[in-house]
PDB file of C-alpha atoms and ligand atoms in Angstrom:
ATOM      1  CA  MET A   1      -0.069   0.298   0.098  1.00  0.00           C
ATOM      2  CA  VAL A   2       1.261   3.699  -0.686  1.00  0.00           C
ATOM      3  CA  ILE A   3       0.255   6.335   0.728  1.00  0.00           C
ATOM      4  CA  PRO A   4       0.795   9.682  -0.845  1.00  0.00           C
ATOM      5  CA  LEU A   5       1.944  13.105   1.295  1.00  0.00           C
ATOM      6  CA  GLY A   6      -0.980  14.419   2.735  1.00  0.00           C
ATOM      7  CA  ALA A   7      -2.202  15.429   6.768  1.00  0.00           C
ATOM      8  CA  LEU A   8      -2.482  13.532   9.538  1.00  0.00           C
ATOM      9  CA  ARG A   9      -4.869  14.500  12.509  1.00  0.00           C
ATOM     10  CA  LEU A  10      -3.303  13.724  15.684  1.00  0.00           C
ATOM     11  CA  ALA A  11      -5.506  12.825  18.732  1.00  0.00           C
ATOM     12  CA  SER A  12      -3.390  14.523  20.877  1.00  0.00           C
ATOM     13  CA  SER A  13      -3.824  17.713  23.233  1.00  0.00           C
ATOM     14  CA  ASN A  14      -0.189  18.013  23.759  1.00  0.00           C
ATOM     15  CA  ALA A  15       0.641  20.549  20.681  1.00  0.00           C
ATOM     16  CA  HIS A  16       4.046  19.889  21.440  1.00  0.00           C
ATOM     17  CA  LYS A  17       3.724  16.697  19.524  1.00  0.00           C
ATOM     18  CA  ALA A  18       1.953  17.212  16.546  1.00  0.00           C
ATOM     19  CA  ARG A  19       4.574  19.813  16.003  1.00  0.00           C
ATOM     20  CA  GLU A  20       7.646  17.590  16.069  1.00  0.00           C
ATOM     21  CA  LEU A  21       5.958  14.712  14.666  1.00  0.00           C
ATOM     22  CA  GLU A  22       5.352  17.725  12.317  1.00  0.00           C
ATOM     23  CA  ARG A  23       8.749  18.503  11.214  1.00  0.00           C
ATOM     24  CA  ALA A  24       9.876  15.101  11.404  1.00  0.00           C
ATOM     25  CA  LEU A  25       7.302  14.209   8.679  1.00  0.00           C
ATOM     26  CA  PRO A  26       9.018  16.552   5.667  1.00  0.00           C
ATOM     27  CA  GLY A  27       5.784  17.528   3.787  1.00  0.00           C
ATOM     28  CA  TRP A  28       2.772  16.465   6.213  1.00  0.00           C
ATOM     29  CA  THR A  29       0.442  18.426   8.462  1.00  0.00           C
ATOM     30  CA  VAL A  30       0.125  17.099  11.540  1.00  0.00           C
ATOM     31  CA  GLU A  31      -3.226  18.868  13.193  1.00  0.00           C
ATOM     32  CA  LEU A  32      -4.495  18.472  16.563  1.00  0.00           C
ATOM     33  CA  LEU A  33      -7.717  17.309  16.858  1.00  0.00           C
ATOM     34  CA  GLU A  34     -10.358  19.332  18.672  1.00  0.00           C
ATOM     35  CA  ALA A  35     -11.853  17.758  20.870  1.00  0.00           C
ATOM     36  CA  ASP A  36     -13.018  19.123  24.470  1.00  0.00           C
ATOM     37  CA  GLU A  37     -12.758  15.667  26.467  1.00  0.00           C
ATOM     38  CA  PHE A  38      -9.995  12.623  25.437  1.00  0.00           C
ATOM     39  CA  PRO A  39     -11.711   9.116  26.781  1.00  0.00           C
ATOM     40  CA  PRO A  40      -9.002   7.895  29.604  1.00  0.00           C
ATOM     41  CA  GLU A  41      -6.325   6.268  28.698  1.00  0.00           C
ATOM     42  CA  ASP A  42      -6.466   3.504  30.997  1.00  0.00           C
ATOM     43  CA  GLY A  43      -4.934   0.951  28.467  1.00  0.00           C
ATOM     44  CA  GLU A  44      -2.118  -1.716  29.791  1.00  0.00           C
ATOM     45  CA  THR A  45       1.064  -0.817  27.118  1.00  0.00           C
ATOM     46  CA  TYR A  46       1.675   2.261  25.488  1.00  0.00           C
ATOM     47  CA  PHE A  47       0.207   0.557  22.059  1.00  0.00           C
ATOM     48  CA  GLU A  48      -2.862   0.152  23.869  1.00  0.00           C
ATOM     49  CA  ASN A  49      -2.897   4.112  24.610  1.00  0.00           C
ATOM     50  CA  ALA A  50      -2.050   4.695  21.191  1.00  0.00           C
ATOM     51  CA  LEU A  51      -5.088   2.928  19.811  1.00  0.00           C
ATOM     52  CA  ILE A  52      -7.546   4.457  22.074  1.00  0.00           C
ATOM     53  CA  LYS A  53      -6.641   8.245  21.110  1.00  0.00           C
ATOM     54  CA  ALA A  54      -6.904   7.013  17.078  1.00  0.00           C
ATOM     55  CA  ARG A  55     -10.296   5.146  17.578  1.00  0.00           C
ATOM     56  CA  PHE A  56     -11.120   8.004  18.936  1.00  0.00           C
ATOM     57  CA  GLY A  57      -9.740  10.093  16.571  1.00  0.00           C
ATOM     58  CA  ARG A  58     -11.059   8.010  14.380  1.00  0.00           C
ATOM     59  CA  SER A  59     -14.981   8.501  15.193  1.00  0.00           C
ATOM     60  CA  TRP A  60     -13.946  12.653  14.996  1.00  0.00           C
ATOM     61  CA  ALA A  61     -12.566  13.222  12.477  1.00  0.00           C
ATOM     62  CA  SER A  62     -13.839  13.053   8.710  1.00  0.00           C
ATOM     63  CA  PRO A  63     -14.057   9.739   7.193  1.00  0.00           C
ATOM     64  CA  ASP A  64     -11.286  11.205   4.555  1.00  0.00           C
ATOM     65  CA  GLU A  65      -8.636  12.105   7.364  1.00  0.00           C
ATOM     66  CA  LEU A  66      -5.798   9.905   8.085  1.00  0.00           C
ATOM     67  CA  VAL A  67      -6.063   9.524  12.289  1.00  0.00           C
ATOM     68  CA  LEU A  68      -2.838   9.017  14.052  1.00  0.00           C
ATOM     69  CA  GLY A  69      -2.978   8.278  18.237  1.00  0.00           C
ATOM     70  CA  GLU A  70       0.773   8.320  20.436  1.00  0.00           C
ATOM     71  CA  ASP A  71       1.446   7.753  23.618  1.00  0.00           C
ATOM     72  CA  SER A  72       5.025   7.966  24.989  1.00  0.00           C
ATOM     73  CA  GLY A  73       7.123   8.125  28.517  1.00  0.00           C
ATOM     74  CA  ILE A  74      10.070   7.602  30.050  1.00  0.00           C
ATOM     75  CA  GLU A  75      11.042   4.908  31.381  1.00  0.00           C
ATOM     76  CA  ALA A  76      14.477   4.714  34.470  1.00  0.00           C
ATOM     77  CA  ALA A  77      15.676   1.085  34.416  1.00  0.00           C
ATOM     78  CA  VAL A  78      16.369   1.338  38.343  1.00  0.00           C
ATOM     79  CA  LEU A  79      12.880   2.086  38.868  1.00  0.00           C
ATOM     80  CA  GLY A  80      12.018  -1.081  36.733  1.00  0.00           C
ATOM     81  CA  GLY A  81      10.569   1.611  34.169  1.00  0.00           C
ATOM     82  CA  ARG A  82       8.541   3.153  35.670  1.00  0.00           C
ATOM     83  CA  PRO A  83       7.096   5.925  35.271  1.00  0.00           C
ATOM     84  CA  GLY A  84       6.936   4.141  32.058  1.00  0.00           C
ATOM     85  CA  ILE A  85       2.703   4.841  30.626  1.00  0.00           C
ATOM     86  CA  HIS A  86       1.565   6.841  33.827  1.00  0.00           C
ATOM     87  CA  SER A  87       4.776   9.412  32.862  1.00  0.00           C
ATOM     88  CA  ALA A  88       2.510  12.350  32.422  1.00  0.00           C
ATOM     89  CA  ARG A  89       0.674  12.606  35.388  1.00  0.00           C
ATOM     90  CA  TRP A  90       3.229  11.056  37.985  1.00  0.00           C
ATOM     91  CA  GLY A  91       3.288  12.825  41.098  1.00  0.00           C
ATOM     92  CA  LYS A  92       1.458  16.114  41.790  1.00  0.00           C
ATOM     93  CA  PRO A  93       0.126  17.644  38.524  1.00  0.00           C
ATOM     94  CA  GLY A  94       3.167  19.689  37.110  1.00  0.00           C
ATOM     95  CA  SER A  95       5.414  17.808  39.165  1.00  0.00           C
ATOM     96  CA  SER A  96       6.474  14.866  37.118  1.00  0.00           C
ATOM     97  CA  VAL A  97      10.075  16.039  36.905  1.00  0.00           C
ATOM     98  CA  ASP A  98      10.292  16.569  40.446  1.00  0.00           C
ATOM     99  CA  ARG A  99       9.568  13.546  41.625  1.00  0.00           C
ATOM    100  CA  LEU A 100      11.588  11.427  38.919  1.00  0.00           C
ATOM    101  CA  LEU A 101      14.678  13.255  40.325  1.00  0.00           C
ATOM    102  CA  ARG A 102      13.561  13.296  43.968  1.00  0.00           C
ATOM    103  CA  GLU A 103      12.830   8.877  43.252  1.00  0.00           C
ATOM    104  CA  LEU A 104      16.947   9.285  41.930  1.00  0.00           C
ATOM    105  CA  GLU A 105      17.960  10.886  44.771  1.00  0.00           C
ATOM    106  CA  GLY A 106      21.269   9.265  45.571  1.00  0.00           C
ATOM    107  CA  LYS A 107      20.788   6.686  42.763  1.00  0.00           C
ATOM    108  CA  ASN A 108      24.046   5.968  40.494  1.00  0.00           C
ATOM    109  CA  ASP A 109      22.300   4.387  37.315  1.00  0.00           C
ATOM    110  CA  ARG A 110      20.790   7.353  35.629  1.00  0.00           C
ATOM    111  CA  ARG A 111      20.004   5.560  32.636  1.00  0.00           C
ATOM    112  CA  ALA A 112      16.276   5.916  31.190  1.00  0.00           C
ATOM    113  CA  ARG A 113      14.248   5.486  27.667  1.00  0.00           C
ATOM    114  CA  TYR A 114      11.927   7.409  26.242  1.00  0.00           C
ATOM    115  CA  VAL A 115       9.173   5.269  24.696  1.00  0.00           C
ATOM    116  CA  CYS A 116       6.800   6.268  21.436  1.00  0.00           C
ATOM    117  CA  GLU A 117       4.104   4.113  20.133  1.00  0.00           C
ATOM    118  CA  LEU A 118       2.079   5.329  16.966  1.00  0.00           C
ATOM    119  CA  VAL A 119      -0.757   3.922  15.833  1.00  0.00           C
ATOM    120  CA  CYS A 120      -2.534   5.388  12.657  1.00  0.00           C
ATOM    121  CA  LEU A 121      -5.728   4.620  11.547  1.00  0.00           C
ATOM    122  CA  LEU A 122      -6.334   4.805   7.700  1.00  0.00           C
ATOM    123  CA  PRO A 123     -10.543   5.996   6.052  1.00  0.00           C
ATOM    124  CA  ASP A 124     -10.927   2.018   5.148  1.00  0.00           C
ATOM    125  CA  GLY A 125     -10.016   0.918   9.071  1.00  0.00           C
ATOM    126  CA  THR A 126      -6.232  -0.027   8.233  1.00  0.00           C
ATOM    127  CA  GLU A 127      -4.241  -0.076  11.540  1.00  0.00           C
ATOM    128  CA  LEU A 128      -1.049   0.835  11.272  1.00  0.00           C
ATOM    129  CA  ARG A 129       1.620   0.704  14.283  1.00  0.00           C
ATOM    130  CA  ALA A 130       5.393   2.047  14.829  1.00  0.00           C
ATOM    131  CA  ARG A 131       7.413   2.292  17.856  1.00  0.00           C
ATOM    132  CA  GLY A 132      10.686   4.206  18.373  1.00  0.00           C
ATOM    133  CA  THR A 133      12.753   5.059  21.197  1.00  0.00           C
ATOM    134  CA  LEU A 134      15.621   7.009  22.788  1.00  0.00           C
ATOM    135  CA  GLU A 135      17.968   5.542  25.028  1.00  0.00           C
ATOM    136  CA  GLY A 136      20.425   8.298  27.690  1.00  0.00           C
ATOM    137  CA  GLU A 137      20.189   9.031  30.999  1.00  0.00           C
ATOM    138  CA  VAL A 138      18.757  11.039  33.824  1.00  0.00           C
ATOM    139  CA  VAL A 139      20.687  14.212  35.416  1.00  0.00           C
ATOM    140  CA  ARG A 140      20.674  15.566  38.310  1.00  0.00           C
ATOM    141  CA  GLU A 141      19.584  19.675  37.545  1.00  0.00           C
ATOM    142  CA  ARG A 142      16.879  20.741  34.871  1.00  0.00           C
ATOM    143  CA  ARG A 143      19.155  22.236  32.062  1.00  0.00           C
ATOM    144  CA  GLY A 144      17.609  24.300  28.981  1.00  0.00           C
ATOM    145  CA  THR A 145      14.556  25.466  28.011  1.00  0.00           C
ATOM    146  CA  GLY A 146      13.438  23.500  24.300  1.00  0.00           C
ATOM    147  CA  GLY A 147      11.257  20.456  24.115  1.00  0.00           C
ATOM    148  CA  PHE A 148       8.357  19.233  26.605  1.00  0.00           C
ATOM    149  CA  GLY A 149       7.898  17.242  30.211  1.00  0.00           C
ATOM    150  CA  TYR A 150      11.440  15.600  30.640  1.00  0.00           C
ATOM    151  CA  ASP A 151      13.362  17.489  27.988  1.00  0.00           C
ATOM    152  CA  PRO A 152      15.005  19.254  30.958  1.00  0.00           C
ATOM    153  CA  VAL A 153      16.567  16.376  32.564  1.00  0.00           C
ATOM    154  CA  PHE A 154      17.340  13.633  29.875  1.00  0.00           C
ATOM    155  CA  VAL A 155      20.314  13.374  28.437  1.00  0.00           C
ATOM    156  CA  PRO A 156      20.757  11.305  24.697  1.00  0.00           C
ATOM    157  CA  GLU A 157      23.249   8.783  24.587  1.00  0.00           C
ATOM    158  CA  GLY A 158      26.246  10.059  22.815  1.00  0.00           C
ATOM    159  CA  GLU A 159      25.397  13.659  23.696  1.00  0.00           C
ATOM    160  CA  THR A 160      26.306  15.582  26.996  1.00  0.00           C
ATOM    161  CA  SER A 161      23.413  17.899  26.405  1.00  0.00           C
ATOM    162  CA  THR A 162      19.947  17.683  27.369  1.00  0.00           C
ATOM    163  CA  VAL A 163      17.618  17.401  24.928  1.00  0.00           C
ATOM    164  CA  ALA A 164      16.099  20.444  26.084  1.00  0.00           C
ATOM    165  CA  GLU A 165      19.235  22.309  25.348  1.00  0.00           C
ATOM    166  CA  LEU A 166      19.662  19.933  21.756  1.00  0.00           C
ATOM    167  CA  GLY A 167      16.108  21.325  21.094  1.00  0.00           C
ATOM    168  CA  ASP A 168      13.254  21.233  18.788  1.00  0.00           C
ATOM    169  CA  GLU A 169      15.670  20.525  16.038  1.00  0.00           C
ATOM    170  CA  TRP A 170      17.399  17.516  17.299  1.00  0.00           C
ATOM    171  CA  LYS A 171      14.546  16.620  18.250  1.00  0.00           C
ATOM    172  CA  ALA A 172      12.805  16.737  15.078  1.00  0.00           C
ATOM    173  CA  THR A 173      15.360  14.306  13.799  1.00  0.00           C
ATOM    174  CA  ASN A 174      16.341  11.997  16.675  1.00  0.00           C
ATOM    175  CA  SER A 175      13.556  11.421  19.485  1.00  0.00           C
ATOM    176  CA  HIS A 176      11.904   8.378  20.060  1.00  0.00           C
ATOM    177  CA  ARG A 177       8.917  10.236  18.420  1.00  0.00           C
ATOM    178  CA  ALA A 178      10.640  11.422  14.919  1.00  0.00           C
ATOM    179  CA  ARG A 179      12.074   7.346  15.295  1.00  0.00           C
ATOM    180  CA  ALA A 180       8.267   5.644  15.455  1.00  0.00           C
ATOM    181  CA  ALA A 181       7.560   8.584  12.590  1.00  0.00           C
ATOM    182  CA  LEU A 182      10.483   7.816  10.406  1.00  0.00           C
ATOM    183  CA  LYS A 183       8.955   3.968  10.646  1.00  0.00           C
ATOM    184  CA  LEU A 184       5.587   4.732  10.148  1.00  0.00           C
ATOM    185  CA  LEU A 185       6.084   6.690   6.469  1.00  0.00           C
ATOM    186  CA  GLU A 186       7.829   3.473   5.535  1.00  0.00           C
ATOM    187  CA  GLU A 187       4.332   2.012   6.450  1.00  0.00           C
ATOM    188  CA  PHE A 188       2.805   4.180   4.299  1.00  0.00           C
ATOM    189  CA  LEU A 189       5.256   3.429   1.260  1.00  0.00           C
ATOM    190  CA  GLY A 190       5.096   0.422   1.812  1.00  0.00           C
ATOM    191  CA  GLY A 191       7.550  -1.469   3.457  1.00  0.00           C
TER     192      GLY A 191
HETATM  193  P1  ITT B 201      -2.099  13.240  24.960  1.00  0.00           P
HETATM  194  O1  ITT B 201      -2.432  12.287  25.863  1.00  0.00           O
HETATM  195  O2  ITT B 201      -3.013  14.491  24.939  1.00  0.00           O
HETATM  196  O3  ITT B 201      -1.349  12.700  23.829  1.00  0.00           O
HETATM  197  P2  ITT B 201       0.288  13.567  27.119  1.00  0.00           P
HETATM  198  O4  ITT B 201       0.872  14.892  27.351  1.00  0.00           O
HETATM  199  O5  ITT B 201      -0.950  13.776  28.050  1.00  0.00           O
HETATM  200  O6  ITT B 201      -0.645  13.950  26.046  1.00  0.00           O
HETATM  201  P3  ITT B 201       0.988  10.764  26.625  1.00  0.00           P
HETATM  202  O7  ITT B 201      -0.075  10.580  28.191  1.00  0.00           O
HETATM  203  O8  ITT B 201       0.932  10.416  26.201  1.00  0.00           O
HETATM  204  O9  ITT B 201       0.658  12.407  26.682  1.00  0.00           O
HETATM  205  O10 ITT B 201       1.811  10.877  28.336  1.00  0.00           O
HETATM  206  C1  ITT B 201       3.597  11.108  27.440  1.00  0.00           C
HETATM  207  C2  ITT B 201       4.082  12.157  28.690  1.00  0.00           C
HETATM  208  O11 ITT B 201       5.718  11.498  28.769  1.00  0.00           O
HETATM  209  C3  ITT B 201       4.659  13.317  28.645  1.00  0.00           C
HETATM  210  O12 ITT B 201       3.453  14.049  28.906  1.00  0.00           O
HETATM  211  C4  ITT B 201       5.604  13.987  28.970  1.00  0.00           C
HETATM  212  O13 ITT B 201       6.087  13.809  30.824  1.00  0.00           O
HETATM  213  C5  ITT B 201       6.511  11.867  28.980  1.00  0.00           C
HETATM  214  N1  ITT B 201       7.108  12.566  27.896  1.00  0.00           N
HETATM  215  C6  ITT B 201       6.759  11.708  25.873  1.00  0.00           C
HETATM  216  N2  ITT B 201       7.893  12.551  25.311  1.00  0.00           N
HETATM  217  C7  ITT B 201       8.036  12.954  25.965  1.00  0.00           C
HETATM  218  C8  ITT B 201       9.261  14.034  25.161  1.00  0.00           C
HETATM  219  O14 ITT B 201       9.405  13.881  23.911  1.00  0.00           O
HETATM  220  N3  ITT B 201       9.901  14.722  25.983  1.00  0.00           N
HETATM  221  C9  ITT B 201       9.760  14.802  26.709  1.00  0.00           C
HETATM  222  N4  ITT B 201       8.711  14.114  27.775  1.00  0.00           N
HETATM  223  C10 ITT B 201       8.202  13.467  27.274  1.00  0.00           C
END
C-alpha cells in the first residue's frame, strides 16, 4: 500500500507532539483534533493507549482523514521502568520531573529511555503501528528550555546536553517520536 503525502489528524491535546511529528515528517501536516475531552487512557501498554486515542480520533475526524494516536513516556531502569505509561500524570500535577529526580536521588544508575508508540488509522480502517525509543540518562538538575516534559533532565546516549538544550530541531530527527514517525513513513511507502 502506498499512501500519498497529506494531512494527519493527531488525537492528542499535546501541541508539542503535533509540532514534533510535523517536523519529523516533511511534506505532511499534523493537526490536533479539536476535541474538548479525550477518553481515559486506561490501557496497559503504550500501544493500547495510542489505539484508544486513535479510535477516538477516527470517530471524530472526517472520513477521508488519516488519524494518528500517540502514547509515550520515560522509563527509568533502576525504577523498573517507571513511570512508563504513567509519565504524564506522575505525582502532583506539574511536578512529574521533581518526582523523577526525587526517586533517583542517591542512585548511581541513571539510565532511562523514552518510548513512543504511534497508531495510524486509515479511512478504510487499516491500522498501522510504529514504535521508537531513545536511550539516555537522567541528570540531577534541569538544563535547557526546548522541548517539553522530562526533556530538561534527559541526556541522550552519545550526547552531553539535555534534550531541552539540544532543542526542537534535534528532536525532529532524533527523538523517540521522530524515530517512530520514520517507521510509520516506511509503512506508508509500503514497507
Ligand atoms: P495526549 O495524551 O493528549 O497525547 P499527553 O502529554 O498526556 O498528551 P501521554 O499521555 O502520551 O501524553 O504522556 C506522555 C508523557 O511522557 C508526556 O506528558 C511527558 O511527560 C512524557 N514525554 C513523552 N515524550 C516526551 C518527550 O519527547 N519529551 C519529554 N517528555 C516526554
